[in-house]
C-alpha positions as YAML, in Angstrom:
chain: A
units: angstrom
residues:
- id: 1
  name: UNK
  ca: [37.16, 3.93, -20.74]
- id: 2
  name: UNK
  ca: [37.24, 7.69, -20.36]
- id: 3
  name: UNK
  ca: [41.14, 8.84, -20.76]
- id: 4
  name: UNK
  ca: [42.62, 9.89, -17.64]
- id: 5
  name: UNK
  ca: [43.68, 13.49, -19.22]
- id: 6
  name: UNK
  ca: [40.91, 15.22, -21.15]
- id: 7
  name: UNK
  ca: [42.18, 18.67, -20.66]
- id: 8
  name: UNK
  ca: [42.59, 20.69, -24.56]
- id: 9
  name: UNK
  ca: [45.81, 20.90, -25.63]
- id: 10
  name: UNK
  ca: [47.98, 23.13, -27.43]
- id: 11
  name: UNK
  ca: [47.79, 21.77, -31.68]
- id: 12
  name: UNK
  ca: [50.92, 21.72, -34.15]
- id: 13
  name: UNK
  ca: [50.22, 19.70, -36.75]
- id: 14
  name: UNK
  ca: [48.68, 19.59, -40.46]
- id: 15
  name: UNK
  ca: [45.52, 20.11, -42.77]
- id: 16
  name: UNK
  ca: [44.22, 18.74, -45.69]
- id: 17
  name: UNK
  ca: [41.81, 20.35, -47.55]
- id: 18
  name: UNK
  ca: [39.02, 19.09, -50.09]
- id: 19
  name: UNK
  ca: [40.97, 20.76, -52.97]
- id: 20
  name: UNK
  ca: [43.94, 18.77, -52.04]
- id: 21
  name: UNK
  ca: [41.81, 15.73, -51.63]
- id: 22
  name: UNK
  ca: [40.32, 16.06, -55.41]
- id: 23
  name: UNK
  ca: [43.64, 17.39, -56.92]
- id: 24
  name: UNK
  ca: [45.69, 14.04, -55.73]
- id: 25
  name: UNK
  ca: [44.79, 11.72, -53.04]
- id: 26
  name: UNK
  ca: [47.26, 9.67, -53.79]
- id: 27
  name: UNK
  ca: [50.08, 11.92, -53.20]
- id: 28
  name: UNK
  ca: [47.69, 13.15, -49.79]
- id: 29
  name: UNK
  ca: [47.80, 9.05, -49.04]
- id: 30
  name: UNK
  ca: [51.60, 8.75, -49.41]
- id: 31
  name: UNK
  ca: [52.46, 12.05, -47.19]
- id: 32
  name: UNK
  ca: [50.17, 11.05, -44.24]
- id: 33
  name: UNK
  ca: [51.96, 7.97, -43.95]
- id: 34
  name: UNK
  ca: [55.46, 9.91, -43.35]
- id: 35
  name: UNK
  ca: [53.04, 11.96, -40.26]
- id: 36
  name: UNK
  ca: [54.16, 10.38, -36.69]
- id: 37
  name: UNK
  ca: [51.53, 8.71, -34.90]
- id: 38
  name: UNK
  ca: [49.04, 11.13, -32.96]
- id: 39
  name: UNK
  ca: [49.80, 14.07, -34.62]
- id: 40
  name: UNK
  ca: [47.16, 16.34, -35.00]
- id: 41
  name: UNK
  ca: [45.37, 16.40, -38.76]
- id: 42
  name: UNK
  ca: [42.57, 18.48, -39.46]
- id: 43
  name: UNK
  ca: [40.35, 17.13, -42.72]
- id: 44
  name: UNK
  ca: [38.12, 18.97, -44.99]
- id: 45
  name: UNK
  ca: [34.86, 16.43, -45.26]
- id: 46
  name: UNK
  ca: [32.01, 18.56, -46.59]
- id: 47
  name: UNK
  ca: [32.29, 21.21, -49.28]
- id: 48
  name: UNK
  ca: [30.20, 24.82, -49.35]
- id: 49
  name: UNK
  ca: [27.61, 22.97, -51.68]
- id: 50
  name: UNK
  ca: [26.59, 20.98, -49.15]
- id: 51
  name: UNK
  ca: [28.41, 17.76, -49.97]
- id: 52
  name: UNK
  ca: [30.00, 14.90, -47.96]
- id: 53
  name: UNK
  ca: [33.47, 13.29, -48.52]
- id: 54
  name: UNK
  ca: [32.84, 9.87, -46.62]
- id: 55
  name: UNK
  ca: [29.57, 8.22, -46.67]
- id: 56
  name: UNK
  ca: [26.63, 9.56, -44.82]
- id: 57
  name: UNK
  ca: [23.31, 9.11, -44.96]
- id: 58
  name: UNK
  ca: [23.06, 13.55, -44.07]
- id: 59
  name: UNK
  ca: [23.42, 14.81, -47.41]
- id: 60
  name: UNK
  ca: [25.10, 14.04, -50.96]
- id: 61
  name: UNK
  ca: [28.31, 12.65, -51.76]
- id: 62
  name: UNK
  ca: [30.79, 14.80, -53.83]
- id: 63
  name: UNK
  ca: [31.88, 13.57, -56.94]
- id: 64
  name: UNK
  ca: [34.96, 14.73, -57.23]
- id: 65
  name: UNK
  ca: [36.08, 12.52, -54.01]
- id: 66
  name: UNK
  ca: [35.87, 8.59, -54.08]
- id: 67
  name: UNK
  ca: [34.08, 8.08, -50.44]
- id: 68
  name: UNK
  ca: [35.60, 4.88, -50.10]
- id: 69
  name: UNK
  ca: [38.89, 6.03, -50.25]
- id: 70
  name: UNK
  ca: [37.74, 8.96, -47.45]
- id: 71
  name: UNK
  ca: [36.27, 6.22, -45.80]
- id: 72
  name: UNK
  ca: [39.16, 4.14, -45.46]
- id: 73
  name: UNK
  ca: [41.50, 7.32, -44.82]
- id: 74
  name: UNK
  ca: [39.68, 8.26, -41.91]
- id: 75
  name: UNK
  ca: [40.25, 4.82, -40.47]
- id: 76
  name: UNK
  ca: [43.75, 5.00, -40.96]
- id: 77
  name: UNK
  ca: [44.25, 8.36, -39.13]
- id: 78
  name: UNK
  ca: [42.14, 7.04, -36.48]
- id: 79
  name: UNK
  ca: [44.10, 3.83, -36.14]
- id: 80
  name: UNK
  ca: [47.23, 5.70, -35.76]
- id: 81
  name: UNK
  ca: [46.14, 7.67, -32.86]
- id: 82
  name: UNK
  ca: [45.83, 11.00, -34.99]
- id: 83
  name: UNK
  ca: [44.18, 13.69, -33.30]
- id: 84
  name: UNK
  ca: [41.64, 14.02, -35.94]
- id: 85
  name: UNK
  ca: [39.88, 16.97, -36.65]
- id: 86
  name: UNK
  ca: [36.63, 17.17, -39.00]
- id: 87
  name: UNK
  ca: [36.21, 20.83, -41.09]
- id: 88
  name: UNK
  ca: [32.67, 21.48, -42.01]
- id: 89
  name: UNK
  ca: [31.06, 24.34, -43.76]
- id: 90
  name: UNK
  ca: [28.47, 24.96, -41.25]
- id: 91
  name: UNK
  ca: [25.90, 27.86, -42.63]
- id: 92
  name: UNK
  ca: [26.71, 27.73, -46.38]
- id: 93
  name: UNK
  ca: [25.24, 24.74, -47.92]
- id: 94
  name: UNK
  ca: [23.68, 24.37, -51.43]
- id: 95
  name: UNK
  ca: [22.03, 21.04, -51.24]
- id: 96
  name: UNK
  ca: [20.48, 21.69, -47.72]
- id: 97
  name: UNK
  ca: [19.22, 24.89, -48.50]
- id: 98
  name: UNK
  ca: [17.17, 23.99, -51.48]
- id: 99
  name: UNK
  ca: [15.99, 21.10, -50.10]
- id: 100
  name: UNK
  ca: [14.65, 22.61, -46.67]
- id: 101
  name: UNK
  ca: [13.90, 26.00, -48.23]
- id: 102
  name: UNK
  ca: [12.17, 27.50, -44.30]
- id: 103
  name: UNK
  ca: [15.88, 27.40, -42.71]
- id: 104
  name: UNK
  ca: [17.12, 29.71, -45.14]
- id: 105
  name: UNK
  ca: [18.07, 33.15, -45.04]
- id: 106
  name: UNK
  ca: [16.10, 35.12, -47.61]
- id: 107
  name: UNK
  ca: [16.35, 37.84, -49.98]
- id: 108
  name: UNK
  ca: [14.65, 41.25, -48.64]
- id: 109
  name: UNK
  ca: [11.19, 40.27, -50.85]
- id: 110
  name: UNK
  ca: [10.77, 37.32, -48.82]
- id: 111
  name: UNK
  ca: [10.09, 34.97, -51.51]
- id: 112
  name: UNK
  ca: [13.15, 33.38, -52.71]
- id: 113
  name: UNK
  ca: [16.63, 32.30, -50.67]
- id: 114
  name: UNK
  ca: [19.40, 34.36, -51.30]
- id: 115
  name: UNK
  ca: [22.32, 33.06, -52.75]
- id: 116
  name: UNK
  ca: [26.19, 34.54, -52.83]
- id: 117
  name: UNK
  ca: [28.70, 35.16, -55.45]
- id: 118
  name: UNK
  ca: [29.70, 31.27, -55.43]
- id: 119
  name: UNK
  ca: [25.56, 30.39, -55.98]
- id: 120
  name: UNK
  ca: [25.21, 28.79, -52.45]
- id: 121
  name: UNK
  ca: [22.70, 29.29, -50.17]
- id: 122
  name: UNK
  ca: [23.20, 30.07, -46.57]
- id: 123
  name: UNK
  ca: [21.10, 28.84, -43.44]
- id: 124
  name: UNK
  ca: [19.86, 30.87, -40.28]
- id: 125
  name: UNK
  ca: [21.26, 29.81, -37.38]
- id: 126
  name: UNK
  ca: [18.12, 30.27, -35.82]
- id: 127
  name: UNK
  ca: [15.90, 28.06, -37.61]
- id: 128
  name: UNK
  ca: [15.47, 24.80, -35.70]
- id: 129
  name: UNK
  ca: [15.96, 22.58, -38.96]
- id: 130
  name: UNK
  ca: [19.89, 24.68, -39.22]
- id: 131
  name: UNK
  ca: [20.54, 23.38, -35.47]
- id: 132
  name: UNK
  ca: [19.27, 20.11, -35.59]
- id: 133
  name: UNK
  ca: [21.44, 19.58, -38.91]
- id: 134
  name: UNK
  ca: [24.38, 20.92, -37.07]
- id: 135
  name: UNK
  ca: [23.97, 18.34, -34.08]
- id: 136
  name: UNK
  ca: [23.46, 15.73, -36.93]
- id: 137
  name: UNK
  ca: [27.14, 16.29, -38.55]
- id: 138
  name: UNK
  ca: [28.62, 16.55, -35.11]
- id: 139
  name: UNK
  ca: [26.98, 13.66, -33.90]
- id: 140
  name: UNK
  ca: [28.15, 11.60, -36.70]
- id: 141
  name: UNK
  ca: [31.71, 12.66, -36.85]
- id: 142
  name: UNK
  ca: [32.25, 12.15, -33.17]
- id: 143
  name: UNK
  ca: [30.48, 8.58, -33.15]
- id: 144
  name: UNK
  ca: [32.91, 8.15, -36.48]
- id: 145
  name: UNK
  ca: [35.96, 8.74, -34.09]
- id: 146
  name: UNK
  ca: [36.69, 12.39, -34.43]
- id: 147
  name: UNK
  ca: [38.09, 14.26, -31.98]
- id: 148
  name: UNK
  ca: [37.05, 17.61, -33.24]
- id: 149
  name: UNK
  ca: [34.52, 19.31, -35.60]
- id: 150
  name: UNK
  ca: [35.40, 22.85, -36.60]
- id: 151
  name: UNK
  ca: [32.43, 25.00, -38.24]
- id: 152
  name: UNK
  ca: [33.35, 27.32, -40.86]
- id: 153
  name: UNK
  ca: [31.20, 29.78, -42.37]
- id: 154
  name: UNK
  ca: [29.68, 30.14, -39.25]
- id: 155
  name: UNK
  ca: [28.04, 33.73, -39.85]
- id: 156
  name: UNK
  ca: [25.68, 35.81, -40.95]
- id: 157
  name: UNK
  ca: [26.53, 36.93, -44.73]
- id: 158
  name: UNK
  ca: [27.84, 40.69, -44.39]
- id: 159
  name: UNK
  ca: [25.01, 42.26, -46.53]
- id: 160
  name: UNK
  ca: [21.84, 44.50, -46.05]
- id: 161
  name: UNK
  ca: [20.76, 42.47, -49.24]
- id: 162
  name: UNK
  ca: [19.00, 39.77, -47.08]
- id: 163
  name: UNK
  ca: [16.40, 39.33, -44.99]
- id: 164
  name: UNK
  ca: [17.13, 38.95, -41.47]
- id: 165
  name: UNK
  ca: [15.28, 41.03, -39.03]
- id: 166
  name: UNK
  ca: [16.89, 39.02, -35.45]
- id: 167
  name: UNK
  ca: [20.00, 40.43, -33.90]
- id: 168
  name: UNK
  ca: [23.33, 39.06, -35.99]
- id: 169
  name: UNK
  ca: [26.01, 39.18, -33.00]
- id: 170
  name: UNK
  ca: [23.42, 37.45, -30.97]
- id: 171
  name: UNK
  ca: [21.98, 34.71, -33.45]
- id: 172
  name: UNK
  ca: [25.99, 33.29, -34.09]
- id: 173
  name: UNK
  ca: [26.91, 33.40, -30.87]
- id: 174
  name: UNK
  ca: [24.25, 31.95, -29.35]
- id: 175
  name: UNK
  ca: [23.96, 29.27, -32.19]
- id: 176
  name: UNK
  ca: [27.67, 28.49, -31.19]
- id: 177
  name: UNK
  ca: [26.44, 28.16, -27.60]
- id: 178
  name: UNK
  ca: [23.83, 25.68, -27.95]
- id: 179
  name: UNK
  ca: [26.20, 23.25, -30.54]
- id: 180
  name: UNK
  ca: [28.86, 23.36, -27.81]
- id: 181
  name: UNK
  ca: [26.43, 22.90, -25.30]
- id: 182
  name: UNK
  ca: [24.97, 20.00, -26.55]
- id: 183
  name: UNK
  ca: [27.44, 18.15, -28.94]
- id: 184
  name: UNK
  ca: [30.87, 18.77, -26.46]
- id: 185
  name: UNK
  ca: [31.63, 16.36, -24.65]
- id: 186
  name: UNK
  ca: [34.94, 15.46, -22.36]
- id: 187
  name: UNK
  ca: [37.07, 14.07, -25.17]
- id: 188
  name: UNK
  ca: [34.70, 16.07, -28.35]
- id: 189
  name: UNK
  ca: [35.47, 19.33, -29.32]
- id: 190
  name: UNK
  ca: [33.35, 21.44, -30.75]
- id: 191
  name: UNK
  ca: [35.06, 24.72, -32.31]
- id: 192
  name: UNK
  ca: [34.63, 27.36, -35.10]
- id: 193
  name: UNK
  ca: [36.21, 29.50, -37.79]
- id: 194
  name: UNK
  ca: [34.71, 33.30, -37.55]
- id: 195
  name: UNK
  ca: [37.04, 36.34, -37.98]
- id: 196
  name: UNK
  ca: [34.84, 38.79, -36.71]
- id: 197
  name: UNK
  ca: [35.27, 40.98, -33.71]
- id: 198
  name: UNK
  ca: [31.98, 39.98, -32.38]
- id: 199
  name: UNK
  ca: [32.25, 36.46, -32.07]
- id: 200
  name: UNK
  ca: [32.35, 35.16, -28.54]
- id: 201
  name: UNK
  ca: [33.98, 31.90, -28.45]
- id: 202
  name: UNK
  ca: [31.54, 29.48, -25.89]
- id: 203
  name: UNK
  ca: [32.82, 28.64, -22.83]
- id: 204
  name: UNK
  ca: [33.26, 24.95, -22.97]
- id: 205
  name: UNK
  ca: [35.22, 22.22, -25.06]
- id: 206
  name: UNK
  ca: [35.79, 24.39, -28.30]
- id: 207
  name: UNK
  ca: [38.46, 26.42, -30.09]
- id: 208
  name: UNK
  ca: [38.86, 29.50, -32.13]
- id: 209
  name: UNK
  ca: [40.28, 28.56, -35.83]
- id: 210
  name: UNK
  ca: [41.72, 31.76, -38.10]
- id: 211
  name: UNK
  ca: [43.37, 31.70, -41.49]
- id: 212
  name: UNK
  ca: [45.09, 34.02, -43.95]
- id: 213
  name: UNK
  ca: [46.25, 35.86, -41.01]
- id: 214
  name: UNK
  ca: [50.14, 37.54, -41.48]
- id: 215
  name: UNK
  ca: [52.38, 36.50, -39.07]
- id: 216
  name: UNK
  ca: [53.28, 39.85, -37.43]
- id: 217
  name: UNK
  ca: [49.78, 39.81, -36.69]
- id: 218
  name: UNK
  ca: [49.45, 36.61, -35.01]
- id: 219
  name: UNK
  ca: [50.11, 38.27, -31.46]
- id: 220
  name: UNK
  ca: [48.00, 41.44, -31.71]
- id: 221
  name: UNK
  ca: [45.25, 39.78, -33.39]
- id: 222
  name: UNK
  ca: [45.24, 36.70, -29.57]
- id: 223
  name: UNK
  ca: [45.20, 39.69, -28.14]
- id: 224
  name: UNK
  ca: [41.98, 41.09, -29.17]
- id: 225
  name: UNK
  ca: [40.17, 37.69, -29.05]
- id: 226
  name: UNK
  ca: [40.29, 38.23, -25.71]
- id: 227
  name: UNK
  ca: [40.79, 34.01, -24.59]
- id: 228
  name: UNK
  ca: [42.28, 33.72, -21.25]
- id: 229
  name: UNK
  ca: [44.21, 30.90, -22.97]
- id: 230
  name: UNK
  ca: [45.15, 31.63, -26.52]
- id: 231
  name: UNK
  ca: [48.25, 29.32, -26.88]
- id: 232
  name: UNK
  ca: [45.52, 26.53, -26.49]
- id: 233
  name: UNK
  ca: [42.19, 27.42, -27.97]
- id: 234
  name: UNK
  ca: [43.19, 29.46, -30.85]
- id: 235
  name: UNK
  ca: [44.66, 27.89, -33.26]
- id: 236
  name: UNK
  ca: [46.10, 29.40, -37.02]
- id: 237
  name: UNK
  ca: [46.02, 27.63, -40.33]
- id: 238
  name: UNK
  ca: [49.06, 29.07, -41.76]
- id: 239
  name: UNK
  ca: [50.86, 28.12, -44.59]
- id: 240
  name: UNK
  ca: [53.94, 29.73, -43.93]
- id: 241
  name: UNK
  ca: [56.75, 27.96, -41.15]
- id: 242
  name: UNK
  ca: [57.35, 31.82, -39.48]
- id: 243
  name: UNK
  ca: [57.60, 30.40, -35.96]
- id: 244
  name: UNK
  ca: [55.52, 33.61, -34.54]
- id: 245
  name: UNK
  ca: [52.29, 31.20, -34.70]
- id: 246
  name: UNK
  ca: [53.65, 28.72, -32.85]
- id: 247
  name: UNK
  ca: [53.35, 30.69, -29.65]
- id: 248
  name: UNK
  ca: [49.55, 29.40, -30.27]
- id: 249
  name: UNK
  ca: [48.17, 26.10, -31.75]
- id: 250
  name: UNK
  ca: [49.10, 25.61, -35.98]
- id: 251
  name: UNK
  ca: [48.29, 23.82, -38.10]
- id: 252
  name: UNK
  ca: [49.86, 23.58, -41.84]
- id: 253
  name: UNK
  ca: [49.34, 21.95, -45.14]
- id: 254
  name: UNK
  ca: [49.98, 18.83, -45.80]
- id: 255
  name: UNK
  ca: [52.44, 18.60, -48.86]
- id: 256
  name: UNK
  ca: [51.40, 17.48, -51.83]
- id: 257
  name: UNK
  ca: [53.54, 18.69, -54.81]
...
């Protein structure tokens, strides 16, 4: 049954991210049971190397995070009515870079990927193999019960030290395009986390995510996006309580100390 109201809405609510998740899940267990029903919680579930917190058949499961437990907390959320958001690093990913070496982006030589200052490789948006891994994730998390992917690293790295002849601006956003265009749907959301200028947020089901953004900035920096409706599709991870993001969606950190 499709829910009679499907329009976005504006977010306040909380995030929990994968370094929170391996530092003490416990303690992350114990505060998301004090969250009201419904709120909105966005959850890390795949790290930069390319690994998943719950159980997938996509890629590897990190170590460092018990996927039963992620399993089972995912449930929860979902069985409380959460609006439950999935964060996924979308072009920086180890595992799937080594293993599927032609949707890489490459050093200027051509003969080996290039990799960053954390050692990961990073995928171009343009290869086929990149998109149909992206529809894969967001496929999987929205049949899971999410009601929202977010893709960060969703860029081009800023360096003349690879190999990448194509048009930058144009390769993300159109890359953005197609994932909203074909993995949206009237209650899935399909949004990103790029800081750059550039970016051109799809038109569609999908939101703008920012972070480590100052407060007095908040308003001047809506501005310049250029969204006819901020307060609803752009949305700041802040860990502060200054109430000058709450004039758009925000979304803090969940306790855990």
């Amino acid at each position: 049954i499709t829910p009679e109201n499907t329009e976005l809405a504006q977010l306040t609510g909380f995030y929990i991210s994968g370094s929170m998740l391996s530092e003490s899940f416990d303690a992350v267990e114990t505060q998301i049971k004090t969250i009201p029903a419904g709120t909105p919680i966005l959850l890390d579930v795949k790290n930069i190397r390319g690994e998943f917190y719950y159980t997938t058949n996509l890629g590897q499961n990190a170590s460092s995070i018990d996927s039963a437990r992620m399993d089972a907390l995912i449930s929860y959320l979902q069985q409380t009515d959460h609006y439950l958001i999935a964060r996924v690093p979308a072009l920086r990913d180890y595992w799937f870079g080594l293993e599927n070496v032609d949707n890489g982006i490459f050093n200027p030589n051509r003969w080996s990927l290039w990799m960053d200052a954390d050692r990961c490789y990073w995928l171009n948006p343009l290869a086929d193999g990149t998109l149909t891994y992206l529809i894969q994730i967001a496929t999987e998390l929205r049949l899971m019960g999410f009601d929202e992917v977010v893709f960060t690293d969703f860029a081009i790295p800023d360096t003349q030290a690879i190999y990448f002849p194509d048009d930058r601006v144009a390769a993300i956003n159109d890359t953005a395009a197609k994932l909203v265009n074909v993995c949206a749907t009237d209650t899935f959301a399909v949004s990103f986390s790029n800081s750059t200028d550039t970016f051109v947020l799809p038109e569609g089901r999908s939101r703008l995510y920012l972070e480590n953004v100052a407060a007095a900035q908040a308003a001047a920096i809506a501005q310049r996006t250029g969204l006819a409706d901020p307060e609803i599709r752009l949305v700041f991870l802040a860990d502060l309580m200054d109430t000058r993001f709450d004039s758009y969606g925000a979304l803090r950190p969940v306790k855990i100390n």
